[in-house]
Amino acid sequence: MRDIDTTELEISLLLEAVYQKYGYDFRQYSEAHIKRRIMNSRAMSGLENISQMQSKVLNDEAFASKLLQDLSITVTEMFRDPAFYRSIRENVIPVLKTYPFIKIWHAGCSTGQEAYSMAIIMQEEGLYDRTTIYATDFNQLALSHAKEGIFSNSMMKEYTTNYQLSGGKESFSGYYTSSYDNVIMNQSLKKNIVWANHNLVTDSVFAEVQLILCRNVLIYFNRNLQNKVQRLFYDSLVNGGILCLGSKESLRFTDLNEDYTEVDKKQRIYKKDY
Ligand SMILES: C[S@@+](CC[C@H](N)C(=O)[O-])C[C@H]1O[C@@H](n2cnc3c(N)ncnc32)[C@H](O)[C@@H]1O
């Protein structure tokens, strides 16, 4: 008998089934992340083993949708990591100001908080009227939530603190209207955001942009897939365009490390070389 870990084999067959039947490709996500999520999903579903999940995924679309949600982590915040947004204001905005029209791509935008944060900065810098923000994710539920722009009131204290720490000088409450337990983001912020379904693994370049932000997404991919997605970002950026990965991700181990110049070492902000 071959020395193969049965659980790993079952996971690989399950991911193959998801890909072949639904087109979602998790085969090159980080093994530890995928294993943790699948084990958790199996326990919640009450099924005995992963092979049973495979059969259910192939025959029950509702179960497959639930599994897709389980495999996607959508945690996010407005002005998440305020120091990152401070660096955007200091180091990236002056570059964007040099362009007559500005296109920004938020890849893996989840429920939209990052895109709204960027819209606020662009408005405060007087650049929003000439800006289009493409905010993409492969999770349709998260995207629908993002498009509505309705968030829980209970989050606003934290978001306000983040905004202030990021260098925001206005009153954060001016950017939304409260309605019972929720807030709704202003229409003036939504107007130049284009929400779109885009899968970083299987879809290709859709626009040439001056700025790409992709934070807390590549950490779930293995090295090979990170390389592939970095190539997609490189091909989507104009020469001199800016790539923002945030403090958890880096270009260091990718094939494109030599093709960018570091703008902010800590926040992992890079400029594509001419
Ligand atoms: C943890 S959230 C990060 C959200 C936001 N960028 C932030 O840093 O706050 C990760 C997001 O990446 C998305 N994602 C994961 N794999 C993806 C893929 N292959 N294509 C597009 N989005 C993906 C998930 O759906 C999720 O919304």
PDB file of C-alpha atoms and ligand atoms in Angstrom:
ATOM      1  CA  MET A   1       0.000   0.000   0.000  1.00  0.00           C
ATOM      2  CA  ARG A   2       1.191   3.509  -0.774  1.00  0.00           C
ATOM      3  CA  ASP A   3       2.029   5.842   2.081  1.00  0.00           C
ATOM      4  CA  ILE A   4      -0.633   8.493   1.411  1.00  0.00           C
ATOM      5  CA  ASP A   5      -2.421  10.501   4.069  1.00  0.00           C
ATOM      6  CA  THR A   6      -6.108   9.638   3.584  1.00  0.00           C
ATOM      7  CA  THR A   7      -7.410  12.977   4.815  1.00  0.00           C
ATOM      8  CA  GLU A   8      -5.143  14.853   2.429  1.00  0.00           C
ATOM      9  CA  LEU A   9      -6.284  12.680  -0.450  1.00  0.00           C
ATOM     10  CA  GLU A  10      -9.952  13.227   0.456  1.00  0.00           C
ATOM     11  CA  ILE A  11      -9.367  16.995   0.606  1.00  0.00           C
ATOM     12  CA  SER A  12      -7.684  16.979  -2.753  1.00  0.00           C
ATOM     13  CA  LEU A  13     -10.591  15.023  -4.302  1.00  0.00           C
ATOM     14  CA  LEU A  14     -13.128  17.351  -2.694  1.00  0.00           C
ATOM     15  CA  LEU A  15     -11.350  20.429  -4.093  1.00  0.00           C
ATOM     16  CA  GLU A  16     -11.188  18.770  -7.512  1.00  0.00           C
ATOM     17  CA  ALA A  17     -14.960  18.124  -7.348  1.00  0.00           C
ATOM     18  CA  VAL A  18     -15.640  21.769  -6.401  1.00  0.00           C
ATOM     19  CA  TYR A  19     -13.458  22.954  -9.273  1.00  0.00           C
ATOM     20  CA  GLN A  20     -14.819  20.578 -11.920  1.00  0.00           C
ATOM     21  CA  LYS A  21     -18.457  21.140 -11.034  1.00  0.00           C
ATOM     22  CA  TYR A  22     -18.548  24.821  -9.988  1.00  0.00           C
ATOM     23  CA  GLY A  23     -15.358  26.362 -11.442  1.00  0.00           C
ATOM     24  CA  TYR A  24     -14.038  27.619  -8.081  1.00  0.00           C
ATOM     25  CA  ASP A  25     -10.384  26.667  -7.825  1.00  0.00           C
ATOM     26  CA  PHE A  26      -9.068  26.206  -4.273  1.00  0.00           C
ATOM     27  CA  ARG A  27      -6.481  23.619  -5.293  1.00  0.00           C
ATOM     28  CA  GLN A  28      -3.548  25.967  -4.718  1.00  0.00           C
ATOM     29  CA  TYR A  29      -4.737  27.612  -1.524  1.00  0.00           C
ATOM     30  CA  SER A  30      -2.538  27.143   1.515  1.00  0.00           C
ATOM     31  CA  GLU A  31      -2.941  23.562   2.733  1.00  0.00           C
ATOM     32  CA  ALA A  32      -3.156  24.468   6.405  1.00  0.00           C
ATOM     33  CA  HIS A  33      -5.903  27.053   5.797  1.00  0.00           C
ATOM     34  CA  ILE A  34      -7.971  24.778   3.560  1.00  0.00           C
ATOM     35  CA  LYS A  35      -7.643  21.810   5.904  1.00  0.00           C
ATOM     36  CA  ARG A  36      -8.759  23.873   8.898  1.00  0.00           C
ATOM     37  CA  ARG A  37     -11.788  25.265   7.057  1.00  0.00           C
ATOM     38  CA  ILE A  38     -12.850  21.899   5.611  1.00  0.00           C
ATOM     39  CA  MET A  39     -12.515  20.091   8.935  1.00  0.00           C
ATOM     40  CA  ASN A  40     -14.593  22.801  10.556  1.00  0.00           C
ATOM     41  CA  SER A  41     -17.208  22.654   7.811  1.00  0.00           C
ATOM     42  CA  ARG A  42     -17.418  18.849   8.088  1.00  0.00           C
ATOM     43  CA  ALA A  43     -17.927  19.032  11.838  1.00  0.00           C
ATOM     44  CA  MET A  44     -20.708  21.629  11.447  1.00  0.00           C
ATOM     45  CA  SER A  45     -22.445  19.603   8.720  1.00  0.00           C
ATOM     46  CA  GLY A  46     -22.563  16.453  10.868  1.00  0.00           C
ATOM     47  CA  LEU A  47     -21.104  14.345   8.030  1.00  0.00           C
ATOM     48  CA  GLU A  48     -18.775  11.538   9.015  1.00  0.00           C
ATOM     49  CA  ASN A  49     -15.912  12.131   6.655  1.00  0.00           C
ATOM     50  CA  ILE A  50     -14.677  14.305   3.811  1.00  0.00           C
ATOM     51  CA  SER A  51     -15.614  11.746   1.155  1.00  0.00           C
ATOM     52  CA  GLN A  52     -19.252  12.190   2.190  1.00  0.00           C
ATOM     53  CA  MET A  53     -18.781  15.938   1.725  1.00  0.00           C
ATOM     54  CA  GLN A  54     -17.555  15.293  -1.787  1.00  0.00           C
ATOM     55  CA  SER A  55     -20.679  13.367  -2.704  1.00  0.00           C
ATOM     56  CA  LYS A  56     -22.916  16.033  -1.140  1.00  0.00           C
ATOM     57  CA  VAL A  57     -21.087  18.852  -2.892  1.00  0.00           C
ATOM     58  CA  LEU A  58     -21.670  17.175  -6.258  1.00  0.00           C
ATOM     59  CA  ASN A  59     -25.372  16.616  -5.676  1.00  0.00           C
ATOM     60  CA  ASP A  60     -26.559  19.466  -3.478  1.00  0.00           C
ATOM     61  CA  GLU A  61     -26.023  23.035  -4.686  1.00  0.00           C
ATOM     62  CA  ALA A  62     -27.074  24.594  -1.393  1.00  0.00           C
ATOM     63  CA  PHE A  63     -24.421  22.540   0.403  1.00  0.00           C
ATOM     64  CA  ALA A  64     -21.832  23.586  -2.199  1.00  0.00           C
ATOM     65  CA  SER A  65     -22.715  27.283  -1.708  1.00  0.00           C
ATOM     66  CA  LYS A  66     -22.384  26.911   2.032  1.00  0.00           C
ATOM     67  CA  LEU A  67     -18.970  25.249   1.594  1.00  0.00           C
ATOM     68  CA  LEU A  68     -17.800  28.075  -0.685  1.00  0.00           C
ATOM     69  CA  GLN A  69     -18.754  30.558   2.034  1.00  0.00           C
ATOM     70  CA  ASP A  70     -16.876  28.477   4.607  1.00  0.00           C
ATOM     71  CA  LEU A  71     -13.736  28.520   2.476  1.00  0.00           C
ATOM     72  CA  SER A  72     -13.781  32.284   2.128  1.00  0.00           C
ATOM     73  CA  ILE A  73     -12.777  34.440   5.096  1.00  0.00           C
ATOM     74  CA  THR A  74     -14.433  37.833   4.816  1.00  0.00           C
ATOM     75  CA  VAL A  75     -13.232  39.626   7.959  1.00  0.00           C
ATOM     76  CA  THR A  76     -12.550  43.277   7.189  1.00  0.00           C
ATOM     77  CA  GLU A  77     -12.825  46.810   8.631  1.00  0.00           C
ATOM     78  CA  MET A  78     -13.002  50.442   7.591  1.00  0.00           C
ATOM     79  CA  PHE A  79      -9.514  51.966   7.653  1.00  0.00           C
ATOM     80  CA  ARG A  80      -8.131  48.564   8.743  1.00  0.00           C
ATOM     81  CA  ASP A  81      -4.557  49.058   9.991  1.00  0.00           C
ATOM     82  CA  PRO A  82      -4.714  52.876  10.213  1.00  0.00           C
ATOM     83  CA  ALA A  83      -0.945  53.205   9.653  1.00  0.00           C
ATOM     84  CA  PHE A  84      -1.464  51.688   6.221  1.00  0.00           C
ATOM     85  CA  TYR A  85      -3.969  54.401   5.276  1.00  0.00           C
ATOM     86  CA  ARG A  86      -1.682  57.059   6.731  1.00  0.00           C
ATOM     87  CA  SER A  87       0.959  55.851   4.315  1.00  0.00           C
ATOM     88  CA  ILE A  88      -1.558  55.944   1.456  1.00  0.00           C
ATOM     89  CA  ARG A  89      -2.251  59.602   2.260  1.00  0.00           C
ATOM     90  CA  GLU A  90       1.449  60.455   2.517  1.00  0.00           C
ATOM     91  CA  ASN A  91       3.057  58.305  -0.165  1.00  0.00           C
ATOM     92  CA  VAL A  92       0.422  57.265  -2.684  1.00  0.00           C
ATOM     93  CA  ILE A  93      -1.901  60.257  -3.033  1.00  0.00           C
ATOM     94  CA  PRO A  94       0.886  62.543  -4.371  1.00  0.00           C
ATOM     95  CA  VAL A  95       1.507  59.995  -7.167  1.00  0.00           C
ATOM     96  CA  LEU A  96      -2.216  59.673  -7.967  1.00  0.00           C
ATOM     97  CA  LYS A  97      -2.544  63.456  -8.187  1.00  0.00           C
ATOM     98  CA  THR A  98      -0.336  63.415 -11.289  1.00  0.00           C
ATOM     99  CA  TYR A  99      -2.944  61.495 -13.327  1.00  0.00           C
ATOM    100  CA  PRO A 100      -5.906  63.155 -15.094  1.00  0.00           C
ATOM    101  CA  PHE A 101      -8.050  60.035 -14.501  1.00  0.00           C
ATOM    102  CA  ILE A 102      -7.434  57.535 -11.718  1.00  0.00           C
ATOM    103  CA  LYS A 103      -8.389  53.877 -11.715  1.00  0.00           C
ATOM    104  CA  ILE A 104      -8.034  51.892  -8.492  1.00  0.00           C
ATOM    105  CA  TRP A 105      -8.512  48.141  -8.047  1.00  0.00           C
ATOM    106  CA  HIS A 106      -9.394  46.650  -4.648  1.00  0.00           C
ATOM    107  CA  ALA A 107      -8.843  42.920  -5.195  1.00  0.00           C
ATOM    108  CA  GLY A 108     -10.611  40.744  -2.604  1.00  0.00           C
ATOM    109  CA  CYS A 109     -12.718  43.615  -1.276  1.00  0.00           C
ATOM    110  CA  SER A 110     -15.001  41.383   0.824  1.00  0.00           C
ATOM    111  CA  THR A 111     -17.954  43.428   2.167  1.00  0.00           C
ATOM    112  CA  GLY A 112     -16.536  46.693   0.862  1.00  0.00           C
ATOM    113  CA  GLN A 113     -15.180  48.523   3.898  1.00  0.00           C
ATOM    114  CA  GLU A 114     -11.776  49.041   2.265  1.00  0.00           C
ATOM    115  CA  ALA A 115     -13.292  50.490  -0.896  1.00  0.00           C
ATOM    116  CA  TYR A 116     -15.450  52.930   1.104  1.00  0.00           C
ATOM    117  CA  SER A 117     -12.350  53.946   3.090  1.00  0.00           C
ATOM    118  CA  MET A 118     -10.518  54.692  -0.151  1.00  0.00           C
ATOM    119  CA  ALA A 119     -13.502  56.626  -1.534  1.00  0.00           C
ATOM    120  CA  ILE A 120     -13.426  58.796   1.615  1.00  0.00           C
ATOM    121  CA  ILE A 121      -9.713  59.535   1.188  1.00  0.00           C
ATOM    122  CA  MET A 122     -10.135  60.373  -2.493  1.00  0.00           C
ATOM    123  CA  GLN A 123     -13.050  62.682  -1.650  1.00  0.00           C
ATOM    124  CA  GLU A 124     -11.030  64.449   1.058  1.00  0.00           C
ATOM    125  CA  GLU A 125      -8.126  64.876  -1.366  1.00  0.00           C
ATOM    126  CA  GLY A 126     -10.420  66.412  -3.998  1.00  0.00           C
ATOM    127  CA  LEU A 127      -9.713  63.523  -6.415  1.00  0.00           C
ATOM    128  CA  TYR A 128     -12.893  61.485  -6.264  1.00  0.00           C
ATOM    129  CA  ASP A 129     -14.626  63.065  -9.261  1.00  0.00           C
ATOM    130  CA  ARG A 130     -11.858  61.785 -11.529  1.00  0.00           C
ATOM    131  CA  THR A 131     -11.563  58.373  -9.855  1.00  0.00           C
ATOM    132  CA  THR A 132     -13.110  54.968 -10.553  1.00  0.00           C
ATOM    133  CA  ILE A 133     -12.711  52.299  -7.883  1.00  0.00           C
ATOM    134  CA  TYR A 134     -13.093  48.706  -9.103  1.00  0.00           C
ATOM    135  CA  ALA A 135     -13.885  46.617  -6.051  1.00  0.00           C
ATOM    136  CA  THR A 136     -13.838  42.892  -6.781  1.00  0.00           C
ATOM    137  CA  ASP A 137     -14.298  39.612  -4.963  1.00  0.00           C
ATOM    138  CA  PHE A 138     -15.345  36.081  -5.916  1.00  0.00           C
ATOM    139  CA  ASN A 139     -17.788  35.894  -3.022  1.00  0.00           C
ATOM    140  CA  GLN A 140     -21.126  37.081  -4.416  1.00  0.00           C
ATOM    141  CA  LEU A 141     -22.769  37.332  -0.978  1.00  0.00           C
ATOM    142  CA  ALA A 142     -20.000  39.593   0.299  1.00  0.00           C
ATOM    143  CA  LEU A 143     -20.222  41.710  -2.863  1.00  0.00           C
ATOM    144  CA  SER A 144     -24.004  42.188  -2.486  1.00  0.00           C
ATOM    145  CA  HIS A 145     -23.440  43.345   1.074  1.00  0.00           C
ATOM    146  CA  ALA A 146     -20.691  45.703  -0.116  1.00  0.00           C
ATOM    147  CA  LYS A 147     -22.913  47.224  -2.770  1.00  0.00           C
ATOM    148  CA  GLU A 148     -25.686  47.968  -0.252  1.00  0.00           C
ATOM    149  CA  GLY A 149     -23.159  49.761   1.964  1.00  0.00           C
ATOM    150  CA  ILE A 150     -25.133  48.967   5.114  1.00  0.00           C
ATOM    151  CA  PHE A 151     -23.057  48.200   8.204  1.00  0.00           C
ATOM    152  CA  SER A 152     -23.833  47.586  11.840  1.00  0.00           C
ATOM    153  CA  ASN A 153     -23.959  50.667  14.063  1.00  0.00           C
ATOM    154  CA  SER A 154     -21.975  48.711  16.643  1.00  0.00           C
ATOM    155  CA  MET A 155     -18.881  48.863  14.413  1.00  0.00           C
ATOM    156  CA  MET A 156     -18.852  52.625  14.025  1.00  0.00           C
ATOM    157  CA  LYS A 157     -16.904  53.405  17.183  1.00  0.00           C
ATOM    158  CA  GLU A 158     -13.998  51.243  16.020  1.00  0.00           C
ATOM    159  CA  TYR A 159     -14.228  52.528  12.443  1.00  0.00           C
ATOM    160  CA  THR A 160     -14.219  56.143  13.692  1.00  0.00           C
ATOM    161  CA  THR A 161     -11.088  55.513  15.773  1.00  0.00           C
ATOM    162  CA  ASN A 162      -9.403  53.853  12.763  1.00  0.00           C
ATOM    163  CA  TYR A 163     -10.365  56.798  10.568  1.00  0.00           C
ATOM    164  CA  GLN A 164      -8.915  59.319  13.002  1.00  0.00           C
ATOM    165  CA  LEU A 165      -5.704  57.320  13.484  1.00  0.00           C
ATOM    166  CA  SER A 166      -5.326  57.116   9.699  1.00  0.00           C
ATOM    167  CA  GLY A 167      -5.139  60.910   9.494  1.00  0.00           C
ATOM    168  CA  GLY A 168      -8.820  61.663   8.846  1.00  0.00           C
ATOM    169  CA  LYS A 169      -9.729  65.197   9.852  1.00  0.00           C
ATOM    170  CA  GLU A 170     -13.472  65.376   9.166  1.00  0.00           C
ATOM    171  CA  SER A 171     -16.281  64.032  11.301  1.00  0.00           C
ATOM    172  CA  PHE A 172     -16.559  60.349  10.327  1.00  0.00           C
ATOM    173  CA  SER A 173     -20.302  60.378  11.060  1.00  0.00           C
ATOM    174  CA  GLY A 174     -20.708  62.743   8.109  1.00  0.00           C
ATOM    175  CA  TYR A 175     -20.051  59.824   5.755  1.00  0.00           C
ATOM    176  CA  TYR A 176     -23.139  57.814   6.656  1.00  0.00           C
ATOM    177  CA  THR A 177     -26.733  58.048   7.835  1.00  0.00           C
ATOM    178  CA  SER A 178     -27.916  56.029  10.827  1.00  0.00           C
ATOM    179  CA  SER A 179     -31.031  53.929  10.564  1.00  0.00           C
ATOM    180  CA  TYR A 180     -31.994  51.894  13.643  1.00  0.00           C
ATOM    181  CA  ASP A 181     -29.143  49.427  14.326  1.00  0.00           C
ATOM    182  CA  ASN A 182     -27.385  50.113  11.040  1.00  0.00           C
ATOM    183  CA  VAL A 183     -25.711  52.846   9.087  1.00  0.00           C
ATOM    184  CA  ILE A 184     -25.853  53.395   5.347  1.00  0.00           C
ATOM    185  CA  MET A 185     -22.901  54.859   3.524  1.00  0.00           C
ATOM    186  CA  ASN A 186     -23.474  58.091   1.596  1.00  0.00           C
ATOM    187  CA  GLN A 187     -24.450  57.885  -2.057  1.00  0.00           C
ATOM    188  CA  SER A 188     -21.655  60.370  -2.843  1.00  0.00           C
ATOM    189  CA  LEU A 189     -19.139  57.656  -1.819  1.00  0.00           C
ATOM    190  CA  LYS A 190     -20.875  54.871  -3.736  1.00  0.00           C
ATOM    191  CA  LYS A 191     -21.163  56.735  -7.011  1.00  0.00           C
ATOM    192  CA  ASN A 192     -17.706  55.919  -8.435  1.00  0.00           C
ATOM    193  CA  ILE A 193     -17.317  52.397  -7.070  1.00  0.00           C
ATOM    194  CA  VAL A 194     -17.868  49.565  -9.558  1.00  0.00           C
ATOM    195  CA  TRP A 195     -18.519  46.271  -7.730  1.00  0.00           C
ATOM    196  CA  ALA A 196     -17.651  43.201  -9.781  1.00  0.00           C
ATOM    197  CA  ASN A 197     -17.284  39.477  -9.416  1.00  0.00           C
ATOM    198  CA  HIS A 198     -13.683  38.555 -10.220  1.00  0.00           C
ATOM    199  CA  ASN A 199     -11.793  35.430  -9.255  1.00  0.00           C
ATOM    200  CA  LEU A 200      -8.065  36.059  -8.815  1.00  0.00           C
ATOM    201  CA  VAL A 201      -7.264  32.422  -9.579  1.00  0.00           C
ATOM    202  CA  THR A 202      -9.249  31.878 -12.760  1.00  0.00           C
ATOM    203  CA  ASP A 203     -10.027  35.332 -14.226  1.00  0.00           C
ATOM    204  CA  SER A 204      -7.657  37.599 -16.119  1.00  0.00           C
ATOM    205  CA  VAL A 205      -6.780  41.299 -16.419  1.00  0.00           C
ATOM    206  CA  PHE A 206      -9.911  43.448 -16.845  1.00  0.00           C
ATOM    207  CA  ALA A 207      -8.523  47.007 -16.672  1.00  0.00           C
ATOM    208  CA  GLU A 208      -5.295  48.975 -16.625  1.00  0.00           C
ATOM    209  CA  VAL A 209      -5.092  50.769 -13.284  1.00  0.00           C
ATOM    210  CA  GLN A 210      -2.831  53.200 -11.427  1.00  0.00           C
ATOM    211  CA  LEU A 211      -3.270  51.600  -7.997  1.00  0.00           C
ATOM    212  CA  ILE A 212      -3.938  48.047  -6.787  1.00  0.00           C
ATOM    213  CA  LEU A 213      -4.730  47.181  -3.183  1.00  0.00           C
ATOM    214  CA  CYS A 214      -4.831  43.543  -2.167  1.00  0.00           C
ATOM    215  CA  ARG A 215      -4.500  42.919   1.533  1.00  0.00           C
ATOM    216  CA  ASN A 216      -5.187  39.814   3.603  1.00  0.00           C
ATOM    217  CA  VAL A 217      -5.989  37.707   0.547  1.00  0.00           C
ATOM    218  CA  LEU A 218      -2.686  36.257  -0.700  1.00  0.00           C
ATOM    219  CA  ILE A 219      -1.940  34.842   2.749  1.00  0.00           C
ATOM    220  CA  TYR A 220      -4.464  32.114   1.906  1.00  0.00           C
ATOM    221  CA  PHE A 221      -2.649  31.109  -1.317  1.00  0.00           C
ATOM    222  CA  ASN A 222       0.388  28.857  -1.717  1.00  0.00           C
ATOM    223  CA  ARG A 223       3.660  30.240  -3.118  1.00  0.00           C
ATOM    224  CA  ASN A 224       2.930  29.180  -6.692  1.00  0.00           C
ATOM    225  CA  LEU A 225      -0.503  30.793  -6.720  1.00  0.00           C
ATOM    226  CA  GLN A 226       0.841  33.973  -5.121  1.00  0.00           C
ATOM    227  CA  ASN A 227       3.308  34.212  -7.990  1.00  0.00           C
ATOM    228  CA  LYS A 228       0.549  33.785 -10.562  1.00  0.00           C
ATOM    229  CA  VAL A 229      -1.625  36.482  -8.957  1.00  0.00           C
ATOM    230  CA  GLN A 230       1.352  38.839  -8.672  1.00  0.00           C
ATOM    231  CA  ARG A 231       1.840  38.458 -12.429  1.00  0.00           C
ATOM    232  CA  LEU A 232      -1.830  39.413 -12.913  1.00  0.00           C
ATOM    233  CA  PHE A 233      -1.307  42.533 -10.781  1.00  0.00           C
ATOM    234  CA  TYR A 234       1.868  43.431 -12.655  1.00  0.00           C
ATOM    235  CA  ASP A 235       0.064  43.146 -15.994  1.00  0.00           C
ATOM    236  CA  SER A 236      -2.843  45.268 -14.684  1.00  0.00           C
ATOM    237  CA  LEU A 237      -0.686  48.186 -13.461  1.00  0.00           C
ATOM    238  CA  VAL A 238       0.496  51.097 -15.600  1.00  0.00           C
ATOM    239  CA  ASN A 239       4.257  51.708 -15.488  1.00  0.00           C
ATOM    240  CA  GLY A 240       4.876  53.747 -12.345  1.00  0.00           C
ATOM    241  CA  GLY A 241       1.655  52.370 -10.841  1.00  0.00           C
ATOM    242  CA  ILE A 242       1.436  51.432  -7.163  1.00  0.00           C
ATOM    243  CA  LEU A 243       0.862  48.021  -5.578  1.00  0.00           C
ATOM    244  CA  CYS A 244      -0.251  47.889  -1.929  1.00  0.00           C
ATOM    245  CA  LEU A 245      -0.051  44.539  -0.161  1.00  0.00           C
ATOM    246  CA  GLY A 246      -0.197  45.600   3.496  1.00  0.00           C
ATOM    247  CA  SER A 247       2.072  44.442   6.289  1.00  0.00           C
ATOM    248  CA  LYS A 248       1.190  40.717   6.146  1.00  0.00           C
ATOM    249  CA  GLU A 249       2.173  40.090   2.532  1.00  0.00           C
ATOM    250  CA  SER A 250       5.310  40.675   0.554  1.00  0.00           C
ATOM    251  CA  LEU A 251       6.805  40.579  -2.917  1.00  0.00           C
ATOM    252  CA  ARG A 252      10.036  39.223  -1.510  1.00  0.00           C
ATOM    253  CA  PHE A 253       9.572  35.596  -2.534  1.00  0.00           C
ATOM    254  CA  THR A 254       7.911  36.241  -5.878  1.00  0.00           C
ATOM    255  CA  ASP A 255       9.411  36.357  -9.372  1.00  0.00           C
ATOM    256  CA  LEU A 256       8.529  40.064  -9.636  1.00  0.00           C
ATOM    257  CA  ASN A 257      10.527  41.333  -6.672  1.00  0.00           C
ATOM    258  CA  GLU A 258      13.050  43.020  -8.981  1.00  0.00           C
ATOM    259  CA  ASP A 259      10.418  44.810 -11.057  1.00  0.00           C
ATOM    260  CA  TYR A 260       9.179  47.168  -8.342  1.00  0.00           C
ATOM    261  CA  THR A 261      10.760  49.800  -6.111  1.00  0.00           C
ATOM    262  CA  GLU A 262       9.828  49.860  -2.446  1.00  0.00           C
ATOM    263  CA  VAL A 263       7.778  52.915  -1.397  1.00  0.00           C
ATOM    264  CA  ASP A 264       6.968  51.887   2.181  1.00  0.00           C
ATOM    265  CA  LYS A 265       8.852  48.885   3.532  1.00  0.00           C
ATOM    266  CA  LYS A 266       6.609  48.234   6.543  1.00  0.00           C
ATOM    267  CA  GLN A 267       3.275  48.638   4.762  1.00  0.00           C
ATOM    268  CA  ARG A 268       4.591  46.766   1.709  1.00  0.00           C
ATOM    269  CA  ILE A 269       3.778  49.468  -0.802  1.00  0.00           C
ATOM    270  CA  TYR A 270       5.634  49.201  -4.125  1.00  0.00           C
ATOM    271  CA  LYS A 271       5.961  51.204  -7.318  1.00  0.00           C
ATOM    272  CA  LYS A 272       6.157  49.388 -10.656  1.00  0.00           C
ATOM    273  CA  ASP A 273       9.382  50.291 -12.448  1.00  0.00           C
ATOM    274  CA  TYR A 274       9.316  52.032 -15.818  1.00  0.00           C
TER     275      TYR A 274
HETATM  276  C1  LIG B   1      -9.925  38.446   4.804  1.00  0.00           C
HETATM  277  S1  LIG B   1     -10.782  39.161   3.443  1.00  0.00           S
HETATM  278  C2  LIG B   1      -9.838  40.613   3.175  1.00  0.00           C
HETATM  279  C3  LIG B   1     -10.710  41.800   2.891  1.00  0.00           C
HETATM  280  C4  LIG B   1      -9.955  43.116   2.739  1.00  0.00           C
HETATM  281  N1  LIG B   1      -9.049  43.070   1.612  1.00  0.00           N
HETATM  282  C5  LIG B   1      -9.220  43.495   3.995  1.00  0.00           C
HETATM  283  O1  LIG B   1      -7.999  43.368   4.044  1.00  0.00           O
HETATM  284  O2  LIG B   1      -9.854  43.925   4.951  1.00  0.00           O
HETATM  285  C6  LIG B   1     -10.303  38.088   2.099  1.00  0.00           C
HETATM  286  C7  LIG B   1     -11.196  38.242   0.866  1.00  0.00           C
HETATM  287  O3  LIG B   1     -10.553  37.616  -0.242  1.00  0.00           O
HETATM  288  C8  LIG B   1     -11.543  37.020  -1.034  1.00  0.00           C
HETATM  289  N2  LIG B   1     -10.945  35.999  -1.891  1.00  0.00           N
HETATM  290  C9  LIG B   1     -10.381  34.821  -1.530  1.00  0.00           C
HETATM  291  N3  LIG B   1     -10.007  34.136  -2.632  1.00  0.00           N
HETATM  292  C10 LIG B   1     -10.322  34.909  -3.695  1.00  0.00           C
HETATM  293  C11 LIG B   1     -10.185  34.744  -5.089  1.00  0.00           C
HETATM  294  N4  LIG B   1      -9.670  33.628  -5.607  1.00  0.00           N
HETATM  295  N5  LIG B   1     -10.614  35.733  -5.906  1.00  0.00           N
HETATM  296  C12 LIG B   1     -11.163  36.860  -5.388  1.00  0.00           C
HETATM  297  N6  LIG B   1     -11.330  37.074  -4.079  1.00  0.00           N
HETATM  298  C13 LIG B   1     -10.917  36.106  -3.239  1.00  0.00           C
HETATM  299  C14 LIG B   1     -12.525  36.460  -0.010  1.00  0.00           C
HETATM  300  O4  LIG B   1     -13.791  36.202  -0.577  1.00  0.00           O
HETATM  301  C15 LIG B   1     -12.545  37.573   1.031  1.00  0.00           C
HETATM  302  O5  LIG B   1     -13.583  38.467   0.802  1.00  0.00           O
END
